[in-house]
CSV table of C-alpha atoms in Angstrom, one decimal:
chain,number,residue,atom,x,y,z
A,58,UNK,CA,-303.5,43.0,142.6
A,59,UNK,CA,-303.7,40.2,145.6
A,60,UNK,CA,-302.0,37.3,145.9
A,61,UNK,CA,-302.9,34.1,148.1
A,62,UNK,CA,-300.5,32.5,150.7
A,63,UNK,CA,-297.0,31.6,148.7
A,64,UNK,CA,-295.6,29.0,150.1
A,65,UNK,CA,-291.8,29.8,151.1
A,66,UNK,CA,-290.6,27.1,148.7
A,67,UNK,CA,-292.6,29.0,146.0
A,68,UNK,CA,-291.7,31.9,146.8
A,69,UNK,CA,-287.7,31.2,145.8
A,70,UNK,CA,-288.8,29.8,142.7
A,71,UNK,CA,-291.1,32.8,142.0
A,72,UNK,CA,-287.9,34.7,140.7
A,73,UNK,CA,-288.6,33.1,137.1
A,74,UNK,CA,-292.6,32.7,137.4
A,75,UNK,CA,-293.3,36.0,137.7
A,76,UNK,CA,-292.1,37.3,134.7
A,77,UNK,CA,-293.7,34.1,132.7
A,78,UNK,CA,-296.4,35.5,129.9
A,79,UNK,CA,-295.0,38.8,129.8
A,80,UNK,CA,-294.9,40.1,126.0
A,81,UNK,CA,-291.7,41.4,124.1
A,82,UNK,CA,-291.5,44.9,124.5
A,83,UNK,CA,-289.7,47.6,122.8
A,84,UNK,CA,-286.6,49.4,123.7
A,85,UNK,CA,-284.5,46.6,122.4
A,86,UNK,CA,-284.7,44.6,125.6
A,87,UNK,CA,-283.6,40.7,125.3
A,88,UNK,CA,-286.4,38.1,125.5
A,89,UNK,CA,-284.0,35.2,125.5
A,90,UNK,CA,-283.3,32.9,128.5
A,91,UNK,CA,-282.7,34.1,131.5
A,92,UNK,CA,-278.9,33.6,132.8
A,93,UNK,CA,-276.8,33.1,136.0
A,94,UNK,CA,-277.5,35.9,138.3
A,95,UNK,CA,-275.0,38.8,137.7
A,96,UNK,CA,-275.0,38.0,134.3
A,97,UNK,CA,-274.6,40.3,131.4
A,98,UNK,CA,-277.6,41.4,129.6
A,99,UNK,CA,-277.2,41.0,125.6
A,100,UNK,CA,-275.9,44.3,123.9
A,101,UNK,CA,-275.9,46.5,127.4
A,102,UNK,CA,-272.0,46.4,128.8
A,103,UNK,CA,-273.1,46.6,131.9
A,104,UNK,CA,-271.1,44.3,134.8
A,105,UNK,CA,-273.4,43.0,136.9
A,106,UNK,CA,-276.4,43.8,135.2
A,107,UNK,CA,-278.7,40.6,134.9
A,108,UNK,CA,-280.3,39.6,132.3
A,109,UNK,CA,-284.1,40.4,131.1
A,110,UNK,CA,-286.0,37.6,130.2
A,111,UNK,CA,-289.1,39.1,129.7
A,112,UNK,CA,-290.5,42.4,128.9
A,113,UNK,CA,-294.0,43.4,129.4
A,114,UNK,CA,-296.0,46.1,127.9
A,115,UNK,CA,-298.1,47.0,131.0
A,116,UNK,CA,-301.4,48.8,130.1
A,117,UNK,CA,-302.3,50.7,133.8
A,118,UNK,CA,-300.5,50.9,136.7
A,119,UNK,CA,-301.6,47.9,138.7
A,120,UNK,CA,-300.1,45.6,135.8
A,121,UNK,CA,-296.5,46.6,137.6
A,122,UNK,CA,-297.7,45.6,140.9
A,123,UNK,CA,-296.2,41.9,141.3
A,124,UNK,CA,-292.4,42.5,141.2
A,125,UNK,CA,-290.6,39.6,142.9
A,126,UNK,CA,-289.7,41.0,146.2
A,127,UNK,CA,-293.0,41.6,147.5
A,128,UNK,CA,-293.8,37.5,148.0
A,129,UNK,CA,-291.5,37.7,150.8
A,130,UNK,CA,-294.3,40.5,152.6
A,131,UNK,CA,-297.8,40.2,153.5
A,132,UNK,CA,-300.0,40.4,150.3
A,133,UNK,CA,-303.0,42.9,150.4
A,134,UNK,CA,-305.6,40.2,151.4
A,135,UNK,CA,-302.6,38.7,153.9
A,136,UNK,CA,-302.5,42.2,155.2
A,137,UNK,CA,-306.0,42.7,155.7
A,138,UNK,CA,-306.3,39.3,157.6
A,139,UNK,CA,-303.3,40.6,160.0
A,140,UNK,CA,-305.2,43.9,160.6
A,141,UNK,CA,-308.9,42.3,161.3
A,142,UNK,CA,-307.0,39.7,163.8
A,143,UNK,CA,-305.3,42.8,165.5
A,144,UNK,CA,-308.5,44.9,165.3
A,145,UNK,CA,-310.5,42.5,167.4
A,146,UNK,CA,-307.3,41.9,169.9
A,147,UNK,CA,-307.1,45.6,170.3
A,148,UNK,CA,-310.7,45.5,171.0
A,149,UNK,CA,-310.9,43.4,173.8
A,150,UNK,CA,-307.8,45.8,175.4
A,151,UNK,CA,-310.6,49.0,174.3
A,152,UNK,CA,-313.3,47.7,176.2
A,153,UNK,CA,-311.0,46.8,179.4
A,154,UNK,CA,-309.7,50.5,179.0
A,155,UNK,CA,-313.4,51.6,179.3
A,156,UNK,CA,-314.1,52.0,175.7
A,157,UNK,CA,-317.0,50.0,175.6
A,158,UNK,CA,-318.4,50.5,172.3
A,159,UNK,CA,-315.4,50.8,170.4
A,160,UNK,CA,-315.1,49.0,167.5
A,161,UNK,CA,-311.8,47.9,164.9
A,162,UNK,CA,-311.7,50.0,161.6
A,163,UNK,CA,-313.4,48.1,159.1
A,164,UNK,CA,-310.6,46.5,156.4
A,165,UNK,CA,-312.8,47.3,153.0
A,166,UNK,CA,-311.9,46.1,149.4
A,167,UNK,CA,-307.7,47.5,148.7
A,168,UNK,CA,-308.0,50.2,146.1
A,169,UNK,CA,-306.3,50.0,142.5
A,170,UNK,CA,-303.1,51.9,142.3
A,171,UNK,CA,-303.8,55.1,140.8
A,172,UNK,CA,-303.3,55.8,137.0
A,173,UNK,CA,-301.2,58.6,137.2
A,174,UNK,CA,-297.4,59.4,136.5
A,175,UNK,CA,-295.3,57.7,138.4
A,176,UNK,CA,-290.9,57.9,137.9
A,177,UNK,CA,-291.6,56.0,134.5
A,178,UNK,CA,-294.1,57.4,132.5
A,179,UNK,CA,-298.0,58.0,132.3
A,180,UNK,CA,-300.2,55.2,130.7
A,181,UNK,CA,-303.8,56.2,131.3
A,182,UNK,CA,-305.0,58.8,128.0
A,183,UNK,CA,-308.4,59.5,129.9
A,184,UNK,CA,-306.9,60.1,133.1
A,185,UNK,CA,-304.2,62.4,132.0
A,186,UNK,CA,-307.0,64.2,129.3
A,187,UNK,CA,-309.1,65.1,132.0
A,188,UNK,CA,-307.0,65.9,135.4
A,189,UNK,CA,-303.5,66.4,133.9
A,190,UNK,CA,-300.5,65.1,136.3
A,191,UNK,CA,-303.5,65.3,139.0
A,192,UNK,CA,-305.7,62.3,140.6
A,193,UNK,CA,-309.1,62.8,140.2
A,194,UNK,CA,-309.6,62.6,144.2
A,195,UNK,CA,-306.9,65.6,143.8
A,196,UNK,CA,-308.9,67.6,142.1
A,197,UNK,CA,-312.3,67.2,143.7
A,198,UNK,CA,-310.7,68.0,146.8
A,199,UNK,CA,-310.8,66.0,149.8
A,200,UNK,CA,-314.0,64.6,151.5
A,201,UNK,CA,-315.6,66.4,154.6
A,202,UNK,CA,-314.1,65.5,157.6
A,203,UNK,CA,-314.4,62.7,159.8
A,204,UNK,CA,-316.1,62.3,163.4
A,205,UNK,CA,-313.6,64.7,165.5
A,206,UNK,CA,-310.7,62.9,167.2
A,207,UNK,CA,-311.3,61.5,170.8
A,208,UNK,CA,-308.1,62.6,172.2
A,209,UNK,CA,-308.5,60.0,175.6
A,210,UNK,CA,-309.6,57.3,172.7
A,211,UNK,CA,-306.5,58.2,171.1
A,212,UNK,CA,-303.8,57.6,173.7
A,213,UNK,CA,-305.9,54.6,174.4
A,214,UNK,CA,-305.3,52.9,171.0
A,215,UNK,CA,-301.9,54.2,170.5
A,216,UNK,CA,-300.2,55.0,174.1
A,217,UNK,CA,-298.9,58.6,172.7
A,218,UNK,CA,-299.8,61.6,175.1
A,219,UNK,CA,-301.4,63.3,171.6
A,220,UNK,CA,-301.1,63.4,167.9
A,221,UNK,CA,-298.4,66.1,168.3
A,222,UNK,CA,-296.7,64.4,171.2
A,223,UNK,CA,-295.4,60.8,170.8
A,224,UNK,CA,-294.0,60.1,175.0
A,225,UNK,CA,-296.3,57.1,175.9
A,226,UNK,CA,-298.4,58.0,179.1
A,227,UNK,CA,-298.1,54.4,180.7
A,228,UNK,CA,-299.9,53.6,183.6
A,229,UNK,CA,-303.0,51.6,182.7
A,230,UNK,CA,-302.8,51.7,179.1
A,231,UNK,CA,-299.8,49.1,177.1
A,232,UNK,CA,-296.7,50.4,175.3
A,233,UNK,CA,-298.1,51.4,172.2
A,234,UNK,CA,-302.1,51.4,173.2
A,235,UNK,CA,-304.6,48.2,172.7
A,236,UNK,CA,-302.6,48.3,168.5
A,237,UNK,CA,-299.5,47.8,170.2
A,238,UNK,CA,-300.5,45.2,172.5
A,239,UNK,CA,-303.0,43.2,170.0
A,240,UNK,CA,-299.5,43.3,167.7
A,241,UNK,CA,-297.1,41.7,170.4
A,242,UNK,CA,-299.7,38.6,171.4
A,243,UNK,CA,-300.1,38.0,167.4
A,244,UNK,CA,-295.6,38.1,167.5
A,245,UNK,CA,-295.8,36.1,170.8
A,246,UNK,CA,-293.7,33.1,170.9
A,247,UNK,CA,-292.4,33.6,167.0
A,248,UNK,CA,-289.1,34.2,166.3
A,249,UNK,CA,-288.7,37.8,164.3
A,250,UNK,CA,-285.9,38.3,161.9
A,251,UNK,CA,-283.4,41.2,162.7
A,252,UNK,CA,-282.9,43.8,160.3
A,253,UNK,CA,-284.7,45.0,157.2
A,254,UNK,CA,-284.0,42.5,154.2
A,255,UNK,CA,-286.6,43.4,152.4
A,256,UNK,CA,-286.6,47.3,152.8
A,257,UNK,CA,-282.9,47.5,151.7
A,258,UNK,CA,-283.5,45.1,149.2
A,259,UNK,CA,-286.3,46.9,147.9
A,260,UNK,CA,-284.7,50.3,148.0
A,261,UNK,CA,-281.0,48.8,146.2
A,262,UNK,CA,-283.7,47.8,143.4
A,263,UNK,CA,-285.3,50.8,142.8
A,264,UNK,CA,-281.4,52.4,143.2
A,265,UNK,CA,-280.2,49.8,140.7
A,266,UNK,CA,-283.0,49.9,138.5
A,267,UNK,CA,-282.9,54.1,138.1
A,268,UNK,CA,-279.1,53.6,136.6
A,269,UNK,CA,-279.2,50.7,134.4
A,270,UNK,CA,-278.6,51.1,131.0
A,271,UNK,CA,-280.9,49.5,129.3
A,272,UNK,CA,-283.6,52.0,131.5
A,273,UNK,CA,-281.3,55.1,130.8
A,274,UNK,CA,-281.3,54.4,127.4
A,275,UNK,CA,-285.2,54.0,127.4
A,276,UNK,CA,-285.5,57.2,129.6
A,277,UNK,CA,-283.6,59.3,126.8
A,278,UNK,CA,-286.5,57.5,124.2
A,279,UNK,CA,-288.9,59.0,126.4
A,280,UNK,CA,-287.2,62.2,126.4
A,281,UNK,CA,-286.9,62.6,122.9
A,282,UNK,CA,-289.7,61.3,122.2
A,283,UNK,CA,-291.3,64.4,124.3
A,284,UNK,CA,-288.4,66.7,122.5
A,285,UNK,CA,-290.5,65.4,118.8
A,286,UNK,CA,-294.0,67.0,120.8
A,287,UNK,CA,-292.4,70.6,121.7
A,288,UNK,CA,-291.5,69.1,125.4
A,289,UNK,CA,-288.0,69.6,127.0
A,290,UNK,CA,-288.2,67.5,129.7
A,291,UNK,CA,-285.2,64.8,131.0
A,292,UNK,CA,-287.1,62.2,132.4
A,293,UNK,CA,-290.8,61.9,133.7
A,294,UNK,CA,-289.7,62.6,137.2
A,295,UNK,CA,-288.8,66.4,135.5
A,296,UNK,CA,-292.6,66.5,134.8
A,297,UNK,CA,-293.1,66.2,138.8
A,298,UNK,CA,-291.1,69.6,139.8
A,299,UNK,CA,-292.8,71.6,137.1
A,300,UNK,CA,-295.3,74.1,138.9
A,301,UNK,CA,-298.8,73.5,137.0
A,302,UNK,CA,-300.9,75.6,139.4
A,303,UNK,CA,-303.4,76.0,141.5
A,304,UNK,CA,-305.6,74.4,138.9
A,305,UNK,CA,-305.7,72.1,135.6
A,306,UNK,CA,-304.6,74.0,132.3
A,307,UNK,CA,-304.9,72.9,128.7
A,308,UNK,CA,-301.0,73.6,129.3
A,309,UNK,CA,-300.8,70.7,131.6
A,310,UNK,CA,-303.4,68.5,130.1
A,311,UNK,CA,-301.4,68.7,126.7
A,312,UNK,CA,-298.1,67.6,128.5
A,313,UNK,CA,-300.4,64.8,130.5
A,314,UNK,CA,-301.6,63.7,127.3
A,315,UNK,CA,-297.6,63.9,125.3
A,316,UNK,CA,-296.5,61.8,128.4
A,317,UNK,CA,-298.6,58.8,128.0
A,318,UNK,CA,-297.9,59.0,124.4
A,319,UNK,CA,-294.2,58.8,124.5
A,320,UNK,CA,-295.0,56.1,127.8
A,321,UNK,CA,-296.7,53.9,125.5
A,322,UNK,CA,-294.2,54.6,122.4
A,323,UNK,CA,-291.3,54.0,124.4
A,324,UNK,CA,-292.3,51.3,126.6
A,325,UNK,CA,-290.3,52.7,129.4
A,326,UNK,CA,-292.4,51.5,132.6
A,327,UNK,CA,-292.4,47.8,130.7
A,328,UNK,CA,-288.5,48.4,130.6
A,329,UNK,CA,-287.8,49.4,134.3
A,330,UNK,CA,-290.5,46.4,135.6
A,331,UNK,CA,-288.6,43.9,133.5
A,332,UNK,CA,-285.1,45.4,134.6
A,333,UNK,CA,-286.1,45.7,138.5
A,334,UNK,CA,-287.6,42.3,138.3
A,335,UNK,CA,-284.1,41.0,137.1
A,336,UNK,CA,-282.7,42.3,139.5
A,337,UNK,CA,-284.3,41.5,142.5
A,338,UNK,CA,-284.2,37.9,141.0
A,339,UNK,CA,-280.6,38.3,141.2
A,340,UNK,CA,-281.1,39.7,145.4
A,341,UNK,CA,-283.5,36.9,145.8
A,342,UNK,CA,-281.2,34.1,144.6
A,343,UNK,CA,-278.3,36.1,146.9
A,344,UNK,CA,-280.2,36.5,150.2
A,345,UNK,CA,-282.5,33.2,150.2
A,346,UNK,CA,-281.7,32.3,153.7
A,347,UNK,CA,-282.9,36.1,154.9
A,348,UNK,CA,-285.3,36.2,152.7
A,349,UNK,CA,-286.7,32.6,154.0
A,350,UNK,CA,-286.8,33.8,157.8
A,351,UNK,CA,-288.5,36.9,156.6
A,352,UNK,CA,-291.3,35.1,155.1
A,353,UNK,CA,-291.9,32.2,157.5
A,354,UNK,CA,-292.1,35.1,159.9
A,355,UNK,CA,-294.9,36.2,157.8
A,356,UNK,CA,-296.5,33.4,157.3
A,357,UNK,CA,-296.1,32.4,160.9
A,358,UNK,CA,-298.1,35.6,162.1
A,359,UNK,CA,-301.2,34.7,159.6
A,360,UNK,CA,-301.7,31.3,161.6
A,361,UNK,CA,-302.1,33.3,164.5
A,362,UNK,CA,-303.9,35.8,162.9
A,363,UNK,CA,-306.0,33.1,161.4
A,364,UNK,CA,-306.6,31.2,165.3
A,365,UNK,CA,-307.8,34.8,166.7
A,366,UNK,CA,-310.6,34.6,164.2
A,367,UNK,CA,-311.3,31.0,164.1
A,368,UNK,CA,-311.5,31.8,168.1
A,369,UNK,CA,-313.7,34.5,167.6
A,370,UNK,CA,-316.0,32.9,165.0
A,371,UNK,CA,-314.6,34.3,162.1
């Protein structure tokens, strides 16, 4: 799922928006307003925990994609712009290097997040009917090999001494290759923010999310959901240190096929996406001014990204 350019102003008020046109879901969850951040969610007695104000009842995984957080980072078609504007900078430091017909990596269309189980549940019945736990790409096995690795090519774009060996060889080529070079003229002149906002941010929501009540209590639908089926499993991250084998059973098939049953019953993904969303609205309103630097940073980076190509003809 891409986004376009938010606006840092948008971005802050994108802790309500996001969530707007969800659907009620079930579990219990409250659809009412939203509340003060750190607010109490209706029914849960839980300190701290905000409140929900919207529930969806997401059909595939890439309808969980857009949790408020990720505005503050590159989007996938930001990202993509960022790595064609360093692809042609780190060509021009290729050819100096005596690379003269090397070329950037093309950026083609982002793939759709896979359909498969995931720390909340299962949601796609063909999917799990025909590959199990597994992703079809798993289970055709891996294409043929590329072009071998160039190990001069290698150092050149990256500055290690090898693939195994990270020490930068210096001399002609830049710290970190013609990537690492290409990277510090797009960061030239901006100011970047210290630390990691939005990884610990990120990471406290997951962390937050795993414990919340209102998720625990939908985790233990899940489970007995599962129990009903013949299936003794805790949560759906159980199902991921079973040992299904070398290949697909009608064993693991029929416990695919239970999971995205009891996913769909329970609602539990719709559940976690609603909580995690509450709560990074909640980090959001906390950590504006972070939050703020960390996005003009980005947004900063795509004018120069967007003046390499314009330079360039692109």
């Amino acid at each position: 799922m891409s986004r376009r350019t938010i606006p840092v102003a948008a971005a802050l008020a994108l802790t309500s928006a996001l969530l707007v046109g969800c659907t009620s879901g079930s579990g219990g969850q409250s659809t009412s307003g939203g509340g003060s951040p750190g607010g109490q969610a209706a029914g849960t007695g839980a300190a701290g925990a905000p409140a929900v104000t919207a529930t969806p009842t997401p059909t595939a995984a890439s309808d969980l994609t857009a949790l408020p957080l990720r505005a503050f980072v590159p989007s996938d078609d930001e990202a993509k712009t960022l790595d064609k504007a360093e692809g042609l900078l780190a060509q021009d430091c290729m050819h100096r290097l005596g690379f003269g017909g090397w070329q950037p990596p093309s950026t083609g269309p982002t793939a759709k997040p896979a359909d498969v189980a995931n720390q909340y549940g299962y949601l796609d019945e063909a999917q799990a009917a025909q590959y199990g736990f597994r992703s079809a790409a798993g289970v055709k096995g891996k294409p043929a090999d590329g072009p071998k690795l160039d190990p001069a090519q290698f150092t050149a774009e990256t500055g290690a001494t090898s693939v195994t060996d990270s020490k930068q060889v210096g001399g002609n080529v830049p710290d970190g290759g013609c990537f690492g070079e290409a990277g510090r003229k797009i960061d030239e002149g901006l100011t970047k923010p210290t630390g990691s906002v939005y990884e610990d941010l990120m990471s406290e929501s997951y962390q937050r999310t795993d414990v919340d009540p209102r998720v625990v209590a939908g985790t233990k639908a899940w489970a007995d959901c599962m129990k009903q089926k013949g299936y003794s499993y805790s949560s759906p991250q159980a199902l991921s240190t079973e040992s299904w084998g070398a290949t697909v059973t009608q064993r693991e098939i029929d416990t695919a096929k239970a999971d995205v049953a009891c996913t769909k019953q329970t609602n539990l993904p719709g559940i976690a996406f609603g909580v995690q969303s509450a709560i990074q609205q909640q980090q959001i309103a906390q950590h504006q001014q972070q939050l703020k630097a960390q996005r003009d940073f980005v947004d900063a980076r795509l004018r120069k990204a967007a003046d390499v190509l314009k330079s360039r003809g692109q």
